[in-house]
mmCIF file of C-alpha atoms and ligand atoms in Angstrom:
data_model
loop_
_atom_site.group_PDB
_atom_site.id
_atom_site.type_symbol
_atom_site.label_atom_id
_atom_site.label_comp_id
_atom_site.label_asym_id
_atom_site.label_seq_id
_atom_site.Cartn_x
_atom_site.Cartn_y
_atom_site.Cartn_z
ATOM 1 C CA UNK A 1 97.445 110.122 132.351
ATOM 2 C CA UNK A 2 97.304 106.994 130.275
ATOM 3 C CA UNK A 3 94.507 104.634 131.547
ATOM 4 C CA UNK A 4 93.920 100.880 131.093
ATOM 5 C CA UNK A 5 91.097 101.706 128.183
ATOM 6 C CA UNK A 6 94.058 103.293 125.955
ATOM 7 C CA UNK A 7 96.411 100.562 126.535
ATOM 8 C CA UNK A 8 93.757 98.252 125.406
ATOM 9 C CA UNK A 9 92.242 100.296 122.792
ATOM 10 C CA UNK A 10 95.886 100.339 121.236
ATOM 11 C CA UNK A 11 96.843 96.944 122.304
ATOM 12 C CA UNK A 12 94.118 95.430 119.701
ATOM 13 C CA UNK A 13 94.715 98.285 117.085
ATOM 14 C CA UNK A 14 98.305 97.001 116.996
ATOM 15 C CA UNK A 15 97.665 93.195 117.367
ATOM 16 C CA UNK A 16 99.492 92.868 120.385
ATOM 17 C CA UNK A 17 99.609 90.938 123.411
ATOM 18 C CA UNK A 18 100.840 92.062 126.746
ATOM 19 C CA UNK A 19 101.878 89.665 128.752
ATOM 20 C CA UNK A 20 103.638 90.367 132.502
ATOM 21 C CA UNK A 21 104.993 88.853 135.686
ATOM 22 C CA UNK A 22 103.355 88.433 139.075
ATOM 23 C CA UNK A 23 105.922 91.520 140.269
ATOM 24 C CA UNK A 24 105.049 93.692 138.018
ATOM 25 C CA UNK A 25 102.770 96.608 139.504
ATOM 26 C CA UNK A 26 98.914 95.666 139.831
ATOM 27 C CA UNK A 27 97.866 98.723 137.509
ATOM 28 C CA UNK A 28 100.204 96.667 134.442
ATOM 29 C CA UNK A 29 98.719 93.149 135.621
ATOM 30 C CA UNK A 30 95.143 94.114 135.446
ATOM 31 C CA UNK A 31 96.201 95.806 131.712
ATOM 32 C CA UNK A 32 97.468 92.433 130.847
ATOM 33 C CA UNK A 33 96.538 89.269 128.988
ATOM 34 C CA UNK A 34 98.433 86.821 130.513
ATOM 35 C CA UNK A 35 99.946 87.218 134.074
ATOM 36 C CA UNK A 36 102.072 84.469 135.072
ATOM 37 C CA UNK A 37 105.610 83.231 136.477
ATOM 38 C CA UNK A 38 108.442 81.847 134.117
ATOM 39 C CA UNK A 39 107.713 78.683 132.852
ATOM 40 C CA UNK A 40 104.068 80.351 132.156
ATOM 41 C CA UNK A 41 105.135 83.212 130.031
ATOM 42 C CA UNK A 42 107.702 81.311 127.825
ATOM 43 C CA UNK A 43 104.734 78.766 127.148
ATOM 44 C CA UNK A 44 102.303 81.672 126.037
ATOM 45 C CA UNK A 45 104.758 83.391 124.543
ATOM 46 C CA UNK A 46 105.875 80.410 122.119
ATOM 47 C CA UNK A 47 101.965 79.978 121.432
ATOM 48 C CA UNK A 48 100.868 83.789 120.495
ATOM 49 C CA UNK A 49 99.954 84.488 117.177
ATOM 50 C CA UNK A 50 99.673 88.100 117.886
ATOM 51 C CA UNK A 51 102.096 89.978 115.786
ATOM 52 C CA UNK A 52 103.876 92.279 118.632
ATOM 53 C CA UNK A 53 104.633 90.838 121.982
ATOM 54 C CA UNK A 54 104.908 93.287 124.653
ATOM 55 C CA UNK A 55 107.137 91.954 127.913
ATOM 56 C CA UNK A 56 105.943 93.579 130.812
ATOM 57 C CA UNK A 57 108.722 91.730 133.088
ATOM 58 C CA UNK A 58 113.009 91.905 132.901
ATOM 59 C CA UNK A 59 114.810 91.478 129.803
ATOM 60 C CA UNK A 60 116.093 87.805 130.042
ATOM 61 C CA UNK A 61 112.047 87.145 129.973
ATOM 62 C CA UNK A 62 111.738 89.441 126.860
ATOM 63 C CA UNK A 63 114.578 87.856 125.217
ATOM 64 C CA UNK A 64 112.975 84.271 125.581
ATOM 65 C CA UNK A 65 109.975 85.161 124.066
ATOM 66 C CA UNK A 66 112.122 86.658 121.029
ATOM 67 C CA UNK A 67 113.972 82.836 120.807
ATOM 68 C CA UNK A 68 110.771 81.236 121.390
ATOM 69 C CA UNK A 69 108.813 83.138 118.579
ATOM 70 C CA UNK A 70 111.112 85.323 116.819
ATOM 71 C CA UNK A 71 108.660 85.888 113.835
ATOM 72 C CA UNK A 72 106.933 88.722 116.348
ATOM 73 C CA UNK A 73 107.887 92.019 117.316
ATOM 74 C CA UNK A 74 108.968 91.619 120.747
ATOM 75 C CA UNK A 75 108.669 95.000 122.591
ATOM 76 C CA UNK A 76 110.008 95.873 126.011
ATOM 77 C CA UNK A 77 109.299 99.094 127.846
ATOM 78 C CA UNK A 78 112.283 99.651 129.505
ATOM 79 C CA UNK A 79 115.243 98.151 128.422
ATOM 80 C CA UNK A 80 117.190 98.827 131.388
ATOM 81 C CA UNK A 81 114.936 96.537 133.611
ATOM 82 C CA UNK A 82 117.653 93.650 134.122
ATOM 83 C CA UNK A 83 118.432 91.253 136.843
ATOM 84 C CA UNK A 84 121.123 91.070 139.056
ATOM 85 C CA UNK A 85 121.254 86.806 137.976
ATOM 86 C CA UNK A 86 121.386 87.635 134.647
ATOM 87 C CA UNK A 87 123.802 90.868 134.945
ATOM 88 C CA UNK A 88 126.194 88.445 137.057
ATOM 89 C CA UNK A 89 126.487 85.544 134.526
ATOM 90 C CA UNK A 90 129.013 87.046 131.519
ATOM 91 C CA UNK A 91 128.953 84.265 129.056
ATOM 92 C CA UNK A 92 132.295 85.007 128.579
ATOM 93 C CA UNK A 93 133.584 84.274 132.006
ATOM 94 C CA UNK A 94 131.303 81.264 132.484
ATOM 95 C CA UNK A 95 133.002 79.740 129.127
ATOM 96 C CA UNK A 96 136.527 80.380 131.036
ATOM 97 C CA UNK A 97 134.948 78.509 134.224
ATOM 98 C CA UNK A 98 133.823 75.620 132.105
ATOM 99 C CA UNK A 99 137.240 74.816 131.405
ATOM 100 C CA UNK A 100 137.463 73.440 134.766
ATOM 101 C CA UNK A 101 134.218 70.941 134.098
ATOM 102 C CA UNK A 102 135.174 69.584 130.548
ATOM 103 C CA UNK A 103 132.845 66.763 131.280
ATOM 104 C CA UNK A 104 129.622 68.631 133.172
ATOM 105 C CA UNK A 105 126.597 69.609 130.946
ATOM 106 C CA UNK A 106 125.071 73.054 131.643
ATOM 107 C CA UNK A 107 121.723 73.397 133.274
ATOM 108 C CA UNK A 108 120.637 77.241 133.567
ATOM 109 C CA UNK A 109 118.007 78.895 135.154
ATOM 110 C CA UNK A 110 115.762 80.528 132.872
ATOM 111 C CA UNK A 111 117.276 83.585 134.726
ATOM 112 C CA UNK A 112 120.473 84.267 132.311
ATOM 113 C CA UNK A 113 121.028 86.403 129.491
ATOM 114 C CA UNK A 114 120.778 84.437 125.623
ATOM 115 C CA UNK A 115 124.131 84.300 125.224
ATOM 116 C CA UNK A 116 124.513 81.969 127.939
ATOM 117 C CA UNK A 117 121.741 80.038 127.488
ATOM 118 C CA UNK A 118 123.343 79.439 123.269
ATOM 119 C CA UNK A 119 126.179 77.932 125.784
ATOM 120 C CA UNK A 120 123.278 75.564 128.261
ATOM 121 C CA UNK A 121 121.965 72.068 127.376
ATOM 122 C CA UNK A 122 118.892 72.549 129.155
ATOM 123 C CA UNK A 123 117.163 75.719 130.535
ATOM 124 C CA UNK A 124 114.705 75.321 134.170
ATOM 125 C CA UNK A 125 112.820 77.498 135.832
ATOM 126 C CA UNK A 126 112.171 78.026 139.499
ATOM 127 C CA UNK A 127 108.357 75.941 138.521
ATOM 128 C CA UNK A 128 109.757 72.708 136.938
ATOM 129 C CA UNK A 129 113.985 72.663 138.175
ATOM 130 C CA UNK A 130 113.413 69.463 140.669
ATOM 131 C CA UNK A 131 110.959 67.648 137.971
ATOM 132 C CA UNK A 132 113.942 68.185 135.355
ATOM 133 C CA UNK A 133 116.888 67.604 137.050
ATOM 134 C CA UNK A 134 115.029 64.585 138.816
ATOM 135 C CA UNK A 135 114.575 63.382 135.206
ATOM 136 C CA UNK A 136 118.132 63.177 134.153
ATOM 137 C CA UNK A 137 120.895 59.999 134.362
ATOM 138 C CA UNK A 138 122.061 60.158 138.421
ATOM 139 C CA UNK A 139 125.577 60.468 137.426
ATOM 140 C CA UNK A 140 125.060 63.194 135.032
ATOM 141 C CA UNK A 141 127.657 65.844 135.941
ATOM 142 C CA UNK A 142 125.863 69.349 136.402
ATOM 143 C CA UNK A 143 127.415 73.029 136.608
ATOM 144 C CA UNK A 144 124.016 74.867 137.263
ATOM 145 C CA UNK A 145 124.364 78.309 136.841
ATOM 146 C CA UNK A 146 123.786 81.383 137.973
ATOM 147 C CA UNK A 147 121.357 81.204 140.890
ATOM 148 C CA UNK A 148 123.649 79.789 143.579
ATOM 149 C CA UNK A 149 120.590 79.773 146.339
ATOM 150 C CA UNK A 150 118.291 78.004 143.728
ATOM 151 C CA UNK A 151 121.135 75.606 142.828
ATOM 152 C CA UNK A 152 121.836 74.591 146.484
ATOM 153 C CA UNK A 153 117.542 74.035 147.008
ATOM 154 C CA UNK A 154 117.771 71.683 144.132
ATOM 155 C CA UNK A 155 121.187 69.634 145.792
ATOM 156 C CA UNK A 156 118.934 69.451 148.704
ATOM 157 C CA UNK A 157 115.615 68.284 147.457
ATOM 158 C CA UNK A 158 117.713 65.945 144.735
ATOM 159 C CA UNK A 159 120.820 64.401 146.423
ATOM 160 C CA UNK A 160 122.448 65.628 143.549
ATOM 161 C CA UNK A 161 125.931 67.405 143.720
ATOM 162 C CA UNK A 162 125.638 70.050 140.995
ATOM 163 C CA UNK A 163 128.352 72.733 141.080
ATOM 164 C CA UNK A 164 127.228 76.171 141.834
ATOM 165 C CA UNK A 165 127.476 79.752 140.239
ATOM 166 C CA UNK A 166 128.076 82.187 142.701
ATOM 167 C CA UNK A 167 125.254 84.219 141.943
ATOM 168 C CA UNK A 168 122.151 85.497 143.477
ATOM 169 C CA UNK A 169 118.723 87.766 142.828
ATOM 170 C CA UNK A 170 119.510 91.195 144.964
ATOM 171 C CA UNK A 171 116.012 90.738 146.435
ATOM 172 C CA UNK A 172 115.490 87.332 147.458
ATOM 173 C CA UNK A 173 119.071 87.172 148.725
ATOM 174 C CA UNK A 174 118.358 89.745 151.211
ATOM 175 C CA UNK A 175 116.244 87.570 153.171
ATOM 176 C CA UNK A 176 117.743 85.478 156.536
ATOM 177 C CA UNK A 177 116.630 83.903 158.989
ATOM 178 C CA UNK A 178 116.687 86.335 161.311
ATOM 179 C CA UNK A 179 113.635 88.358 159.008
ATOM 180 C CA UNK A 180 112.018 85.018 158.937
ATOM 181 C CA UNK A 181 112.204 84.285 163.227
ATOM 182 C CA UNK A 182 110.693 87.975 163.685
ATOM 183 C CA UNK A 183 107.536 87.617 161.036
ATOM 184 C CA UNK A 184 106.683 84.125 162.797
ATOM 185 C CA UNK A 185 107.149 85.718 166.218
ATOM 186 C CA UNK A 186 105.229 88.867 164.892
ATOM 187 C CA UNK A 187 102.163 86.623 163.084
ATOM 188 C CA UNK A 188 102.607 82.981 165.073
ATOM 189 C CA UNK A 189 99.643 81.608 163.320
ATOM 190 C CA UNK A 190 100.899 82.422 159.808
ATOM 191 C CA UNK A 191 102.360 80.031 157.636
ATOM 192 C CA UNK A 192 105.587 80.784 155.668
ATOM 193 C CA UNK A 193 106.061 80.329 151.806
ATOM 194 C CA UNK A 194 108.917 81.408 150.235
ATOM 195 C CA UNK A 195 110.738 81.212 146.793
ATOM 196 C CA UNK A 196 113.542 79.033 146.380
ATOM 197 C CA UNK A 197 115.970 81.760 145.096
ATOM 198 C CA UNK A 198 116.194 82.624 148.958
ATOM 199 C CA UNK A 199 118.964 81.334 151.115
ATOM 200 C CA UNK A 200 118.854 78.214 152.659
ATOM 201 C CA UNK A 201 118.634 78.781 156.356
ATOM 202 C CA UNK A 202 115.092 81.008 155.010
ATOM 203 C CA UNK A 203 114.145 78.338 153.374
ATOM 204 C CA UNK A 204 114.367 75.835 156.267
ATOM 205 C CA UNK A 205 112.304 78.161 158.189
ATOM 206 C CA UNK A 206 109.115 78.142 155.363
ATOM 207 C CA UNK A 207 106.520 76.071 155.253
ATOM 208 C CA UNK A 208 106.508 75.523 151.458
ATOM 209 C CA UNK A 209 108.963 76.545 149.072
ATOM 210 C CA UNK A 210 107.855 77.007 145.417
ATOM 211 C CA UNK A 211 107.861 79.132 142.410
ATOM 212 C CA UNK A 212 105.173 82.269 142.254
ATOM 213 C CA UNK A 213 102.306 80.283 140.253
ATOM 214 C CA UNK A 214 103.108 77.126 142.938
ATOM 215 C CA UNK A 215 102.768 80.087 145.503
ATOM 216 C CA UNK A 216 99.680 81.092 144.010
ATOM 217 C CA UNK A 217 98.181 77.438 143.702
ATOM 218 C CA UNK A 218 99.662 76.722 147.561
ATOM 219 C CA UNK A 219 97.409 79.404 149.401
ATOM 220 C CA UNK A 220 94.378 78.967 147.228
ATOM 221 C CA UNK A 221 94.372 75.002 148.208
ATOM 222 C CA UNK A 222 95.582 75.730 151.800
ATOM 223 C CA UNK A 223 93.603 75.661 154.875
ATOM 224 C CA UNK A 224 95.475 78.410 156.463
ATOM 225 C CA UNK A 225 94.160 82.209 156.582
ATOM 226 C CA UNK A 226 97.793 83.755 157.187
ATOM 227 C CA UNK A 227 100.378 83.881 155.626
ATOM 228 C CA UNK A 228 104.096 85.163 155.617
ATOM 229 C CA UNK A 229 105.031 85.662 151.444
ATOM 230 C CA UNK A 230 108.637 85.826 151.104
ATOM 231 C CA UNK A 231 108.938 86.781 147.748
ATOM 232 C CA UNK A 232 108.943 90.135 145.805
ATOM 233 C CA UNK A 233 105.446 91.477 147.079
ATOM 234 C CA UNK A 234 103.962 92.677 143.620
ATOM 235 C CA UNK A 235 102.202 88.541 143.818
ATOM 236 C CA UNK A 236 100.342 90.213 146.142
ATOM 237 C CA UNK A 237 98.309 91.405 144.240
ATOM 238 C CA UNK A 238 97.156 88.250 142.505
ATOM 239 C CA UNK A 239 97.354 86.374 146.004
ATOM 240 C CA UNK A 240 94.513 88.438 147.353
ATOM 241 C CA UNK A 241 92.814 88.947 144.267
ATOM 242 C CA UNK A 242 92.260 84.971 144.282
ATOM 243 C CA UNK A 243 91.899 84.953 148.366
ATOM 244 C CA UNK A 244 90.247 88.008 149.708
ATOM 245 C CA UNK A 245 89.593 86.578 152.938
ATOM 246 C CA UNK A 246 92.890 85.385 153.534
ATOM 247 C CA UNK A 247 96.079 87.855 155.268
ATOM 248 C CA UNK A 248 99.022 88.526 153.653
ATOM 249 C CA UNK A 249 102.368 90.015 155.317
ATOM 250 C CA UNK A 250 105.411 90.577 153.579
ATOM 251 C CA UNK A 251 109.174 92.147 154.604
ATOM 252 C CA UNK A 252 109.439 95.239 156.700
ATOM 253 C CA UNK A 253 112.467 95.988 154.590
ATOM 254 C CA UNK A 254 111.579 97.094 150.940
ATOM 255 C CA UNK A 255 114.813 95.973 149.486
ATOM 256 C CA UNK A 256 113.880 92.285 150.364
ATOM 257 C CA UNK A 257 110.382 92.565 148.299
ATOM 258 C CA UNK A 258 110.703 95.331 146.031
ATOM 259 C CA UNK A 259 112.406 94.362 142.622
ATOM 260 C CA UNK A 260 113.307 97.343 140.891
ATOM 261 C CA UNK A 261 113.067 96.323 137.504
ATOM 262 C CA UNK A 262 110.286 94.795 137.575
ATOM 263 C CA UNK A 263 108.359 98.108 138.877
ATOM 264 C CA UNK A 264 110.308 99.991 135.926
ATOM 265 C CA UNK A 265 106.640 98.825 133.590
ATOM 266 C CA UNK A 266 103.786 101.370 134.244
ATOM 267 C CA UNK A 267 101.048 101.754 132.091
ATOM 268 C CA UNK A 268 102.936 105.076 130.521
ATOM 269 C CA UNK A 269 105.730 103.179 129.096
ATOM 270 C CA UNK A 270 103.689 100.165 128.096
ATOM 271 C CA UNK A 271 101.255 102.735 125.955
ATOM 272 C CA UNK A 272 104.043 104.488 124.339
ATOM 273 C CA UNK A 273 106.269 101.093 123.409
ATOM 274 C CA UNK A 274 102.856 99.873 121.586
ATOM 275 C CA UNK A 275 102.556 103.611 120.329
ATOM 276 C CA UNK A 276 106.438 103.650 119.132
ATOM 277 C CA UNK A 277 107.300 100.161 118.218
ATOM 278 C CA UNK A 278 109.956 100.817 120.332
ATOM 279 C CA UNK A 279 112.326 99.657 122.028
ATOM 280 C CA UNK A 280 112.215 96.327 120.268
ATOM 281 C CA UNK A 281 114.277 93.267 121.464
ATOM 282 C CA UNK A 282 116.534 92.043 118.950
ATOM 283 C CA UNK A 283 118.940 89.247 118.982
ATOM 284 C CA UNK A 284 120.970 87.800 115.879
ATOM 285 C CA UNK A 285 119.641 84.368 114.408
ATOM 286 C CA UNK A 286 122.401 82.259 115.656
ATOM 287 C CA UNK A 287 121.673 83.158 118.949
ATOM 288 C CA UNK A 288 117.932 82.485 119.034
ATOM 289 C CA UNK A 289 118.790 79.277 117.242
ATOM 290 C CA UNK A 290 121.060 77.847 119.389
ATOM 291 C CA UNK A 291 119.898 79.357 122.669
ATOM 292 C CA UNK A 292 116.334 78.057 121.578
ATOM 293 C CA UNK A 293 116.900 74.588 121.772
ATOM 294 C CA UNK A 294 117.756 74.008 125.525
ATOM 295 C CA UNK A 295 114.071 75.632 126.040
ATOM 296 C CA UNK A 296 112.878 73.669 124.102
ATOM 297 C CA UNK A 297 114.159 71.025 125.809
ATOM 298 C CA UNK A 298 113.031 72.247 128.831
ATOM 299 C CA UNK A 299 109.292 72.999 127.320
ATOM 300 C CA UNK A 300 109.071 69.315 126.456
ATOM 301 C CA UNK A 301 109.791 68.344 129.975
ATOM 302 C CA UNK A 302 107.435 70.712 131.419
ATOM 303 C CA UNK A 303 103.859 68.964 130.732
HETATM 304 P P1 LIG B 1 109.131 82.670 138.914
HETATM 305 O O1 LIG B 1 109.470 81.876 137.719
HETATM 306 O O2 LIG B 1 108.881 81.848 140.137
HETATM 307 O O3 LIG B 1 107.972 83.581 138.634
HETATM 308 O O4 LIG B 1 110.380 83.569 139.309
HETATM 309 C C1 LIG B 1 110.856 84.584 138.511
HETATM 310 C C2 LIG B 1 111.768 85.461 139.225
HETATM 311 O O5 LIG B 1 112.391 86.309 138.662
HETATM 312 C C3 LIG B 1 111.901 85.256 140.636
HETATM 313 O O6 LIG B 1 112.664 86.239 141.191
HETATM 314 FE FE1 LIG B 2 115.874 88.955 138.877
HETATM 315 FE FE2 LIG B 2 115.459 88.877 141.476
HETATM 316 FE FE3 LIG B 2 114.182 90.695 140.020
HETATM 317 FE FE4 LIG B 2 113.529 88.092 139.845
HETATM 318 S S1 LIG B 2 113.301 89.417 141.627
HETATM 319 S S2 LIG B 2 113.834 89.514 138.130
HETATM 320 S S3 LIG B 2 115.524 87.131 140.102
HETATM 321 S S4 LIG B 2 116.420 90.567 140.354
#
């Protein structure tokens, strides 16, 4: 059984840095350097000067940190860990539904493969989406793609009128409002904080809507001692790491917490990528050049 020691005896034998997302499985977060939502791992990512970057997360987030550095070996465990935003956004087929918006600019969730993000003028993520679109001309004409549950949160909070993608994550989607009534009837002094890739009836029902870190920052400043998570329970494990005397209840149902792909990074895959060099994320230099700059653009809006 590989143990935490070998991935970190290896990890600094090979000059690498592991970095992972708040779903990924406590064993892989407490092997990691950096643990952190989105916005945070494209950051540290573009920063590292360690020579191989291993992505403990999906691999949209692996291919960002290849555009944002691509001078580093950027390793993912399993390259089959995708997501059902990215999977449902064909660049292709968005290019076709563009022809329908000659005059919109593109504003894409981090959540999208690099070929659609080449096609984007400015990438968010679920940490700094109101901030940025709050930031642009109010008669900018938006096509936001592909998170149609995120998209609608940000019409709501912004008075905007972006057109939607009909897309959606396969976990957070699963959530109504129905779950929501039962936890609050089941826990009446919890309070409920949920991730804006949820519906919005769920959403109406929370009492604060953010992305994982703003999750994270929420119940660490908040009063409260209970708390309903609706979000893919591997922040758990942070969230009571940073709050052991707080409570912590998440769906009954697994597929509304559980993200597949995000559990597919165990310490046994992560040892023998390092070990291997392999499988490495590659992507052709147009592509990281021109899907780099609406990051960019989004980096610079992000401090
Ligand atoms: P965050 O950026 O909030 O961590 O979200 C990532 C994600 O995939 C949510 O499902
Ligand atoms: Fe994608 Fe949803 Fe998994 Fe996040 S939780 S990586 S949005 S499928």
């Amino acid at each position: 059984m590989v143990t935490k020691e070998d991935v970190l005896n290896l990890k600094k034998e090979k000059n690498a840095i592991i970095l992972a997302h708040y779903y990924a499985v406590p064993e892989v977060q407490e092997g990691a350097d950096f643990v952190g939502d989105s916005l945070g791992l494209s950051q540290k990512a573009a920063q590292t000067d360690a020579d191989i970057i291993l992505f403990a997360g999906v691999h949209f987030m692996a291919e960002t940190a290849k555009i944002l550095n691509p001078s580093k070996k950027v390793l993912i465990p399993d390259m089959s860990a995708g997501c059902s935003l990215a999977d449902g956004c064909d660049a292709e087929e968005l290019a076709a539904f563009m022809k329908d918006y000659p005059d919109h600019k593109i504003l894409a969730y981090i959540n999208c493969t690099a070929a659609v993000k080449t096609m984007a003028d400015i990438i968010v993520t679920s940490g700094n989406a109101l901030r940025i679109v709050n930031s642009l001309p109010v008669d900018e004409k938006i096509v936001f793609v592909p998170d149609q549950n995120l998209g609608d949160y940000i019409n709501q909070q912004t008075g905007r009128q972006m057109v939607l993608w009909d897309g959606d994550c396969c976990v957070h989607a699963r959530w109504s409002a129905a779950m929501v009534d039962s936890l609050k009837q089941k826990y009446p002094q919890a309070k409920v904080i949920a991730h804006p890739e949820c519906p919005r009836d769920v959403l109406e029902l929370s009492d604060f809507v953010g992305s994982t870190a703003a999750m994270l920052k929420h119940v660490a400043a908040s009063e409260n001692k209970e708390f309903v998570v609706i979000t893919e329970n591997g922040i758990l494990h942070e969230m009571k790491k940073q709050n052991p005397d707080k409570i912590f209840h998440s769906a009954d149902k697994q597929e509304a917490c559980v993200c597949r792909s995000m559990k597919m990074n165990n310490l046994e895959n992560i040892y023998q990528a390092l070990k291997d060099e392999t499988p490495e994320l590659l992507l052709d230099e147009e592509t990281i050049e021109k899907a780099k700059r609406p990051i960019l653009r989004m980096l610079e809006l992000s401090f």
